[in-house]
mmCIF file of C-alpha atoms in Angstrom:
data_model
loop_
_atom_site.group_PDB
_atom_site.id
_atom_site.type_symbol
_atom_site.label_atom_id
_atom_site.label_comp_id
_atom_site.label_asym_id
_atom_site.label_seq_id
_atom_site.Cartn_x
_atom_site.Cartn_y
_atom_site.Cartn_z
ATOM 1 C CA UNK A 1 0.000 0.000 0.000
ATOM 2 C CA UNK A 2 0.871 3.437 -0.459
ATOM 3 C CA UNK A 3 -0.048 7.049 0.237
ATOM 4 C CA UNK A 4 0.187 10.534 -1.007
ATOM 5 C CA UNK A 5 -0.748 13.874 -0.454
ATOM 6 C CA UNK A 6 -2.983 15.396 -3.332
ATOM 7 C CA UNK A 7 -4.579 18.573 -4.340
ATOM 8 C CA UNK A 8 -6.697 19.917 -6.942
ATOM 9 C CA UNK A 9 -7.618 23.603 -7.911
ATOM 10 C CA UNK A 10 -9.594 23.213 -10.763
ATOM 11 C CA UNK A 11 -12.272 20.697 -11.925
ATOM 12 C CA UNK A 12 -10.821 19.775 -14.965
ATOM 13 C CA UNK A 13 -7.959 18.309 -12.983
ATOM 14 C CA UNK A 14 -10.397 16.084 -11.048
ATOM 15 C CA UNK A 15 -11.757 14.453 -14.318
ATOM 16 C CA UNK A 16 -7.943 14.171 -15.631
ATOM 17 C CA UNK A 17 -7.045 12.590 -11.790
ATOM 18 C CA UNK A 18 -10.022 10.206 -12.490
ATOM 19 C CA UNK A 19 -9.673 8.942 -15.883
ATOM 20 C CA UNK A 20 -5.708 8.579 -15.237
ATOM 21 C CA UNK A 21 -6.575 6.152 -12.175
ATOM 22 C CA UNK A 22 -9.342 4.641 -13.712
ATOM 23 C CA UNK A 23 -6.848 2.752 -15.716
ATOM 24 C CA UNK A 24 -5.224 0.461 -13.123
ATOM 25 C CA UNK A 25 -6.716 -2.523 -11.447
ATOM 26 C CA UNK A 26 -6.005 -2.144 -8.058
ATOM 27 C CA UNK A 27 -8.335 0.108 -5.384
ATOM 28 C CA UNK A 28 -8.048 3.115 -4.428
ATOM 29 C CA UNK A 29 -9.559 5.453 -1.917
ATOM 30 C CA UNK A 30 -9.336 9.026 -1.189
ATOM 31 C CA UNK A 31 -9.477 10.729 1.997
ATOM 32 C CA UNK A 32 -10.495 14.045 3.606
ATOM 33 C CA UNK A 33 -10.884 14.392 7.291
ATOM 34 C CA UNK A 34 -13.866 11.477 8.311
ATOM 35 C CA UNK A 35 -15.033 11.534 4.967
ATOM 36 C CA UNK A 36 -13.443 8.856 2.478
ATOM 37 C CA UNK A 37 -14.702 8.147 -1.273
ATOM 38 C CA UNK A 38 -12.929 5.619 -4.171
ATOM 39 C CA UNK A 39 -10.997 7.950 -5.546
ATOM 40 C CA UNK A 40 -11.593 6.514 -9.317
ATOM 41 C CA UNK A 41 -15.410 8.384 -8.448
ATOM 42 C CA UNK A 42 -15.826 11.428 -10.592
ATOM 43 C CA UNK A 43 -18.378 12.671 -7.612
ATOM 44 C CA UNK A 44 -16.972 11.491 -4.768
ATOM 45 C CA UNK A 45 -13.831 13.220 -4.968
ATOM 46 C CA UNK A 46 -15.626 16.603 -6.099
ATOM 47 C CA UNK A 47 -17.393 15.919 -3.400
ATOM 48 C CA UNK A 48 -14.035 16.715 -0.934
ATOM 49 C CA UNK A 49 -14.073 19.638 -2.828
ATOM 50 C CA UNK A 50 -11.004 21.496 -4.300
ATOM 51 C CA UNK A 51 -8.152 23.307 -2.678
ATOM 52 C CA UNK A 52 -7.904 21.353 -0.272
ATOM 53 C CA UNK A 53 -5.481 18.594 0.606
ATOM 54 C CA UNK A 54 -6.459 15.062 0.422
ATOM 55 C CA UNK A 55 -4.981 11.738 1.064
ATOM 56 C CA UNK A 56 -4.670 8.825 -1.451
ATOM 57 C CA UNK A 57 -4.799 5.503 -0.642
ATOM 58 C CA UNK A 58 -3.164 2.932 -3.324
ATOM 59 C CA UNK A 59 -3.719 -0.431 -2.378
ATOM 60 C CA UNK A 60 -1.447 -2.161 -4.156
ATOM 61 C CA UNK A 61 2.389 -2.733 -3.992
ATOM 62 C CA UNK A 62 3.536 -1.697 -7.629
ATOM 63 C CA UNK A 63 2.562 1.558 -8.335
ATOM 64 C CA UNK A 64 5.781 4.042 -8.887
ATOM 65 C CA UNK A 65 4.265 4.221 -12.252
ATOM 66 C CA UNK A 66 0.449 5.453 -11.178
ATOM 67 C CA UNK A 67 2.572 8.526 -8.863
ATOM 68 C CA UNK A 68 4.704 9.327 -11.943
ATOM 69 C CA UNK A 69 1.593 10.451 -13.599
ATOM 70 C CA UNK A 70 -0.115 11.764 -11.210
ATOM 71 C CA UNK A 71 2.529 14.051 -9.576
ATOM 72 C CA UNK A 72 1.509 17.130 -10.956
ATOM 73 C CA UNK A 73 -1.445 16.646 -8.050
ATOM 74 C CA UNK A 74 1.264 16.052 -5.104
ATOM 75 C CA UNK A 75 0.297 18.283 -2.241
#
């Protein structure tokens, strides 16, 4: 499993976020405060709202890859 720290500022960078993860296998979650929704949900992570710093959940042990492409989000 691993973790990291993401942010978004704009919607458009939720539905990029989403459609990037959406291609691997393995679950993920996202997490803000009490409140945690798969983080490969369109809604669910708009839902945590933007400008704000979340934590992601990868549940799987091979996925260097998945925070390559997704570093532009890093908190």
């Amino acid at each position: 499993m691993s973790e990291m720290k993401i942010t978004f500022k704009h919607p458009e960078e939720i539905r990029d976020f989403v459609n990037t993860v959406s291609k691997y296998e393995f679950d993920m979650d996202m997490r803000k405060g009490r409140v945690v929704v798969d983080a490969k949900s369109l809604l669910g992570i708009m839902h945590l709202g933007l400008n704000s710093v979340m934590e992601l959940k990868m549940y799987s042990d091979d996925c260097e890859e998945l925070q390559k492409q997704i570093a532009k989000y890093a908190a």
